[in-house]
Amino acid sequence: MKKIIISHGDKGGVGKSIVATVLVEVLVTGGHPVALIEGDASQPDVGMRYIGHEDRGISLGALPLSRAGAADAAVADLSYYLEKSAADRDVIINLPAGAGETLDGLAESLAAVADALGFDLYATYSLGKGEAPAKGLAKSLESGLMSVIAPHHRIVLFPAFQGTPETFAWAHSPARAQMAHGSEWHEAIFPALAPTTVFNKFLNARGTWAKVRESGTLMVYDKIAIGRWLSDATKALEPILAPVLAADAPQA
């Protein structure tokens, strides 16, 4: 089945856009056409990277998905877009900060739409360090967007640039222990790209990594560091990317 992979995490600045970029790169590199949906049309962080590169199997869309008081309209617009413009490909949705407040209440409707259109739902959740992000994740897992996604189709990410896992409130949350007990549960450390100068070069690059690597605009070390980081990031996301990676593996 086609897949919708949602890059979630309600707190801003936790790396949702970087995670979405890696997801796009992995799928495109594997030969999978991708529809990238930006959930904040005013700040299409990932979409800006791929404008003009739709011929490489990437289609772009932007929808306002953080719409307090208009959740029904947001989910309806997303559903229409999936049916009209993304029915033939895998979908990456880069959620903006606060989108959970819009989508959590209508998670069952979104899941029903995905099922009717032949999509499997997946999600990453990039954590912030404090109590509020931990409580937001717990709520989503209990009754919101993350609750309608199968446990083996979702992964919680500790962004390494913010610190080690034990410094996150989620690491000590009773909800974490409860969710992990007796069920398949995925967590991973999402690696940081260092130094900052190399990270900024990656952020400001335009096009797929394959095109950027061949463009001659990066120094040798930049290419090595970014390539290593992309490999590590792909490994971190492998639990939910396994169906795609397995499909790309040579047959015996």
CSV table of C-alpha atoms in Angstrom, one decimal:
chain,number,residue,atom,x,y,z
A,1,MET,CA,0.0,0.0,0.0
A,2,LYS,CA,1.0,3.6,-0.4
A,3,LYS,CA,2.2,5.3,2.7
A,4,ILE,CA,1.5,8.6,4.4
A,5,ILE,CA,4.4,9.5,6.8
A,6,ILE,CA,3.6,12.4,9.1
A,7,SER,CA,6.6,14.3,10.6
A,8,HIS,CA,4.9,15.3,13.9
A,9,GLY,CA,6.0,17.0,17.1
A,10,ASP,CA,4.0,19.9,18.4
A,11,LYS,CA,6.8,22.0,19.8
A,12,GLY,CA,8.6,24.3,17.3
A,13,GLY,CA,12.3,23.9,16.7
A,14,VAL,CA,12.6,20.2,17.4
A,15,GLY,CA,13.6,19.2,13.8
A,16,LYS,CA,10.4,18.1,12.2
A,17,SER,CA,11.4,19.7,8.9
A,18,ILE,CA,14.8,18.0,8.9
A,19,VAL,CA,13.1,14.6,9.6
A,20,ALA,CA,10.7,15.3,6.7
A,21,THR,CA,13.7,16.1,4.4
A,22,VAL,CA,15.4,12.8,5.3
A,23,LEU,CA,12.1,10.9,4.6
A,24,VAL,CA,11.8,12.6,1.2
A,25,GLU,CA,15.4,11.8,0.3
A,26,VAL,CA,15.2,8.1,1.3
A,27,LEU,CA,12.0,7.6,-0.7
A,28,VAL,CA,13.2,9.5,-3.8
A,29,THR,CA,16.6,7.7,-3.7
A,30,GLY,CA,14.7,4.4,-3.6
A,31,GLY,CA,12.7,5.3,-6.7
A,32,HIS,CA,9.5,6.1,-5.0
A,33,PRO,CA,7.4,9.1,-6.3
A,34,VAL,CA,6.7,11.4,-3.3
A,35,ALA,CA,4.1,14.1,-2.6
A,36,LEU,CA,5.5,16.5,0.0
A,37,ILE,CA,2.8,18.4,1.9
A,38,GLU,CA,3.9,21.5,3.9
A,39,GLY,CA,1.5,22.1,6.8
A,40,ASP,CA,2.4,25.8,7.0
A,41,ALA,CA,2.0,27.5,3.6
A,42,SER,CA,3.7,30.6,5.0
A,43,GLN,CA,6.9,28.7,5.9
A,44,PRO,CA,7.4,25.8,3.5
A,45,ASP,CA,10.8,24.9,5.0
A,46,VAL,CA,11.2,21.6,3.1
A,47,GLY,CA,9.2,22.5,0.0
A,48,MET,CA,11.5,25.4,-0.8
A,49,ARG,CA,14.3,22.9,-1.2
A,50,TYR,CA,12.6,21.0,-4.0
A,51,ILE,CA,10.9,23.7,-6.1
A,52,GLY,CA,11.9,23.1,-9.7
A,53,HIS,CA,12.8,19.5,-9.0
A,54,GLU,CA,9.4,17.9,-9.5
A,55,ASP,CA,10.8,15.9,-12.5
A,56,ARG,CA,12.7,13.8,-10.0
A,57,GLY,CA,9.5,12.3,-8.6
A,58,ILE,CA,8.6,15.0,-6.1
A,59,SER,CA,5.3,16.9,-6.2
A,60,LEU,CA,4.8,19.8,-3.8
A,61,GLY,CA,1.7,21.1,-1.9
A,62,ALA,CA,1.1,23.4,1.0
A,63,LEU,CA,-2.0,23.4,3.2
A,64,PRO,CA,-2.7,25.3,6.5
A,65,LEU,CA,-3.0,22.4,8.9
A,66,SER,CA,-2.7,24.4,12.1
A,67,ARG,CA,-6.1,26.0,12.2
A,68,ALA,CA,-7.5,26.4,15.7
A,69,GLY,CA,-11.3,26.5,15.5
A,70,ALA,CA,-11.4,25.2,11.9
A,71,ALA,CA,-10.2,21.6,12.4
A,72,ASP,CA,-12.9,20.2,10.1
A,73,ALA,CA,-11.9,22.5,7.2
A,74,ALA,CA,-8.2,21.6,7.7
A,75,VAL,CA,-8.9,17.8,7.6
A,76,ALA,CA,-11.3,18.2,4.7
A,77,ASP,CA,-8.7,20.2,2.6
A,78,LEU,CA,-6.0,17.6,3.4
A,79,SER,CA,-8.4,14.8,2.4
A,80,TYR,CA,-9.2,16.5,-0.9
A,81,TYR,CA,-5.6,17.0,-1.7
A,82,LEU,CA,-4.7,13.4,-1.0
A,83,GLU,CA,-7.5,12.2,-3.3
A,84,LYS,CA,-6.9,14.6,-6.1
A,85,SER,CA,-3.2,15.2,-6.2
A,86,ALA,CA,-1.4,12.4,-4.3
A,87,ALA,CA,-3.3,9.2,-5.0
A,88,ASP,CA,-0.5,7.7,-7.0
A,89,ARG,CA,2.5,8.2,-4.6
A,90,ASP,CA,3.7,8.0,-1.1
A,91,VAL,CA,3.1,11.2,1.0
A,92,ILE,CA,5.2,13.0,3.5
A,93,ILE,CA,3.4,15.6,5.6
A,94,ASN,CA,5.6,18.2,7.4
A,95,LEU,CA,3.4,19.3,10.3
A,96,PRO,CA,3.8,22.8,11.7
A,97,ALA,CA,4.0,23.6,15.4
A,98,GLY,CA,0.5,23.3,17.0
A,99,ALA,CA,-1.0,21.1,14.3
A,100,GLY,CA,-1.8,18.5,16.8
A,101,GLU,CA,-4.3,20.7,18.4
A,102,THR,CA,-6.1,20.8,15.0
A,103,LEU,CA,-5.7,17.2,13.9
A,104,ASP,CA,-5.9,15.2,17.2
A,105,GLY,CA,-9.7,15.7,17.6
A,106,LEU,CA,-10.3,14.4,14.0
A,107,ALA,CA,-7.7,11.7,14.0
A,108,GLU,CA,-10.3,9.0,13.4
A,109,SER,CA,-11.6,10.8,10.4
A,110,LEU,CA,-8.1,11.2,8.9
A,111,ALA,CA,-7.4,7.5,9.5
A,112,ALA,CA,-10.7,6.6,7.7
A,113,VAL,CA,-9.8,8.8,4.7
A,114,ALA,CA,-6.3,7.2,4.5
A,115,ASP,CA,-7.8,3.7,4.6
A,116,ALA,CA,-10.4,4.5,2.0
A,117,LEU,CA,-7.7,5.9,-0.3
A,118,GLY,CA,-5.4,3.0,0.1
A,119,PHE,CA,-2.8,4.6,2.4
A,120,ASP,CA,-1.0,3.1,5.4
A,121,LEU,CA,-0.4,5.7,8.1
A,122,TYR,CA,3.0,6.2,9.6
A,123,ALA,CA,4.4,8.9,11.9
A,124,THR,CA,7.5,10.2,13.5
A,125,TYR,CA,7.3,12.4,16.6
A,126,SER,CA,10.2,14.7,17.3
A,127,LEU,CA,10.4,15.6,21.0
A,128,GLY,CA,11.1,18.8,22.9
A,129,LYS,CA,12.8,18.5,26.2
A,130,GLY,CA,10.2,19.9,28.6
A,131,GLU,CA,7.1,18.6,30.4
A,132,ALA,CA,4.7,20.2,27.9
A,133,PRO,CA,6.1,18.2,24.9
A,134,ALA,CA,6.0,15.0,27.0
A,135,LYS,CA,2.4,15.7,27.9
A,136,GLY,CA,1.5,16.5,24.3
A,137,LEU,CA,2.9,13.2,23.1
A,138,ALA,CA,1.1,11.3,25.9
A,139,LYS,CA,-2.2,12.9,24.9
A,140,SER,CA,-1.7,12.2,21.2
A,141,LEU,CA,-0.8,8.6,22.0
A,142,GLU,CA,-3.9,8.2,24.2
A,143,SER,CA,-6.6,9.8,22.0
A,144,GLY,CA,-5.1,11.9,19.3
A,145,LEU,CA,-3.3,11.5,16.0
A,146,MET,CA,-0.6,9.1,17.2
A,147,SER,CA,-3.4,6.8,18.7
A,148,VAL,CA,-4.8,5.9,15.3
A,149,ILE,CA,-1.4,4.8,13.9
A,150,ALA,CA,-0.3,1.2,14.5
A,151,PRO,CA,2.5,1.0,17.2
A,152,HIS,CA,5.0,-0.5,14.6
A,153,HIS,CA,4.2,2.3,12.2
A,154,ARG,CA,5.3,5.1,14.6
A,155,ILE,CA,8.5,6.2,16.1
A,156,VAL,CA,9.4,8.8,18.8
A,157,LEU,CA,12.6,10.7,18.2
A,158,PHE,CA,15.0,12.3,20.6
A,159,PRO,CA,16.7,15.1,18.6
A,160,ALA,CA,20.4,14.7,19.5
A,161,PHE,CA,21.1,18.4,19.0
A,162,GLN,CA,19.0,19.1,22.1
A,163,GLY,CA,20.7,16.6,24.4
A,164,THR,CA,20.9,12.9,25.4
A,165,PRO,CA,17.6,11.0,25.9
A,166,GLU,CA,17.8,11.1,29.7
A,167,THR,CA,17.6,14.9,29.6
A,168,PHE,CA,14.1,14.8,28.1
A,169,ALA,CA,11.0,14.8,30.3
A,170,TRP,CA,9.6,12.0,28.1
A,171,ALA,CA,12.3,9.7,29.2
A,172,HIS,CA,10.9,9.8,32.7
A,173,SER,CA,7.3,10.0,31.9
A,174,PRO,CA,4.9,7.4,33.3
A,175,ALA,CA,3.0,7.5,30.0
A,176,ARG,CA,6.2,6.3,28.3
A,177,ALA,CA,6.5,3.3,30.5
A,178,GLN,CA,2.8,2.5,30.1
A,179,MET,CA,2.9,2.7,26.3
A,180,ALA,CA,6.1,0.7,26.0
A,181,HIS,CA,4.9,-2.2,28.2
A,182,GLY,CA,3.6,-5.2,26.3
A,183,SER,CA,3.6,-3.6,22.8
A,184,GLU,CA,6.0,-3.0,19.9
A,185,TRP,CA,7.4,0.4,20.5
A,186,HIS,CA,10.0,2.4,18.5
A,187,GLU,CA,12.2,5.1,19.8
A,188,ALA,CA,15.5,6.4,18.4
A,189,ILE,CA,18.0,9.2,18.7
A,190,PHE,CA,17.8,11.4,15.6
A,191,PRO,CA,21.4,12.4,14.9
A,192,ALA,CA,22.7,16.0,14.7
A,193,LEU,CA,24.6,17.2,11.7
A,194,ALA,CA,27.8,19.0,12.9
A,195,PRO,CA,29.5,21.3,12.7
A,196,THR,CA,27.0,24.1,12.3
A,197,THR,CA,28.7,25.4,9.1
A,198,VAL,CA,28.0,22.1,7.4
A,199,PHE,CA,24.5,21.9,8.7
A,200,ASN,CA,23.7,25.4,7.4
A,201,LYS,CA,25.1,24.4,4.0
A,202,PHE,CA,22.7,21.4,3.9
A,203,LEU,CA,19.8,23.6,5.0
A,204,ASN,CA,20.5,26.2,2.3
A,205,ALA,CA,21.0,23.6,-0.5
A,206,ARG,CA,18.4,23.3,-3.2
A,207,GLY,CA,17.4,20.0,-4.9
A,208,THR,CA,17.9,16.4,-3.9
A,209,TRP,CA,21.0,15.4,-2.2
A,210,ALA,CA,22.1,13.5,-5.3
A,211,LYS,CA,22.0,16.7,-7.3
A,212,VAL,CA,23.6,18.8,-4.6
A,213,ARG,CA,26.4,16.3,-4.2
A,214,GLU,CA,27.2,16.5,-7.9
A,215,SER,CA,26.8,20.3,-8.2
A,216,GLY,CA,30.3,21.2,-7.2
A,217,THR,CA,29.1,23.8,-4.6
A,218,LEU,CA,30.2,21.8,-1.6
A,219,MET,CA,33.7,21.0,-0.3
A,220,VAL,CA,34.9,17.5,0.0
A,221,TYR,CA,34.4,17.4,3.8
A,222,ASP,CA,30.9,18.8,3.5
A,223,LYS,CA,30.0,15.9,1.2
A,224,ILE,CA,31.5,13.3,3.6
A,225,ALA,CA,29.9,14.8,6.7
A,226,ILE,CA,26.4,15.2,5.1
A,227,GLY,CA,26.6,11.7,3.5
A,228,ARG,CA,27.5,10.1,6.9
A,229,TRP,CA,24.7,12.0,8.7
A,230,LEU,CA,22.1,11.0,6.1
A,231,SER,CA,23.1,7.4,6.5
A,232,ASP,CA,22.8,7.6,10.3
A,233,ALA,CA,19.5,9.5,10.1
A,234,THR,CA,18.1,6.8,7.7
A,235,LYS,CA,19.2,4.1,10.2
A,236,ALA,CA,17.4,5.9,13.0
A,237,LEU,CA,14.2,6.0,10.9
A,238,GLU,CA,14.6,2.4,9.7
A,239,PRO,CA,11.9,0.9,11.9
A,240,ILE,CA,9.2,2.7,10.0
A,241,LEU,CA,11.0,2.8,6.7
A,242,ALA,CA,11.6,-0.9,6.7
A,243,PRO,CA,8.8,-1.7,4.3
A,244,VAL,CA,10.3,0.7,1.7
A,245,LEU,CA,13.8,-0.5,2.3
A,246,ALA,CA,12.8,-4.1,2.0
A,247,ALA,CA,11.0,-3.4,-1.3
A,248,ASP,CA,14.2,-1.9,-2.6
A,249,ALA,CA,16.5,-4.8,-1.6
A,250,PRO,CA,17.7,-7.2,-4.3
A,251,GLN,CA,15.7,-10.4,-4.5
A,252,ALA,CA,17.6,-13.7,-3.9
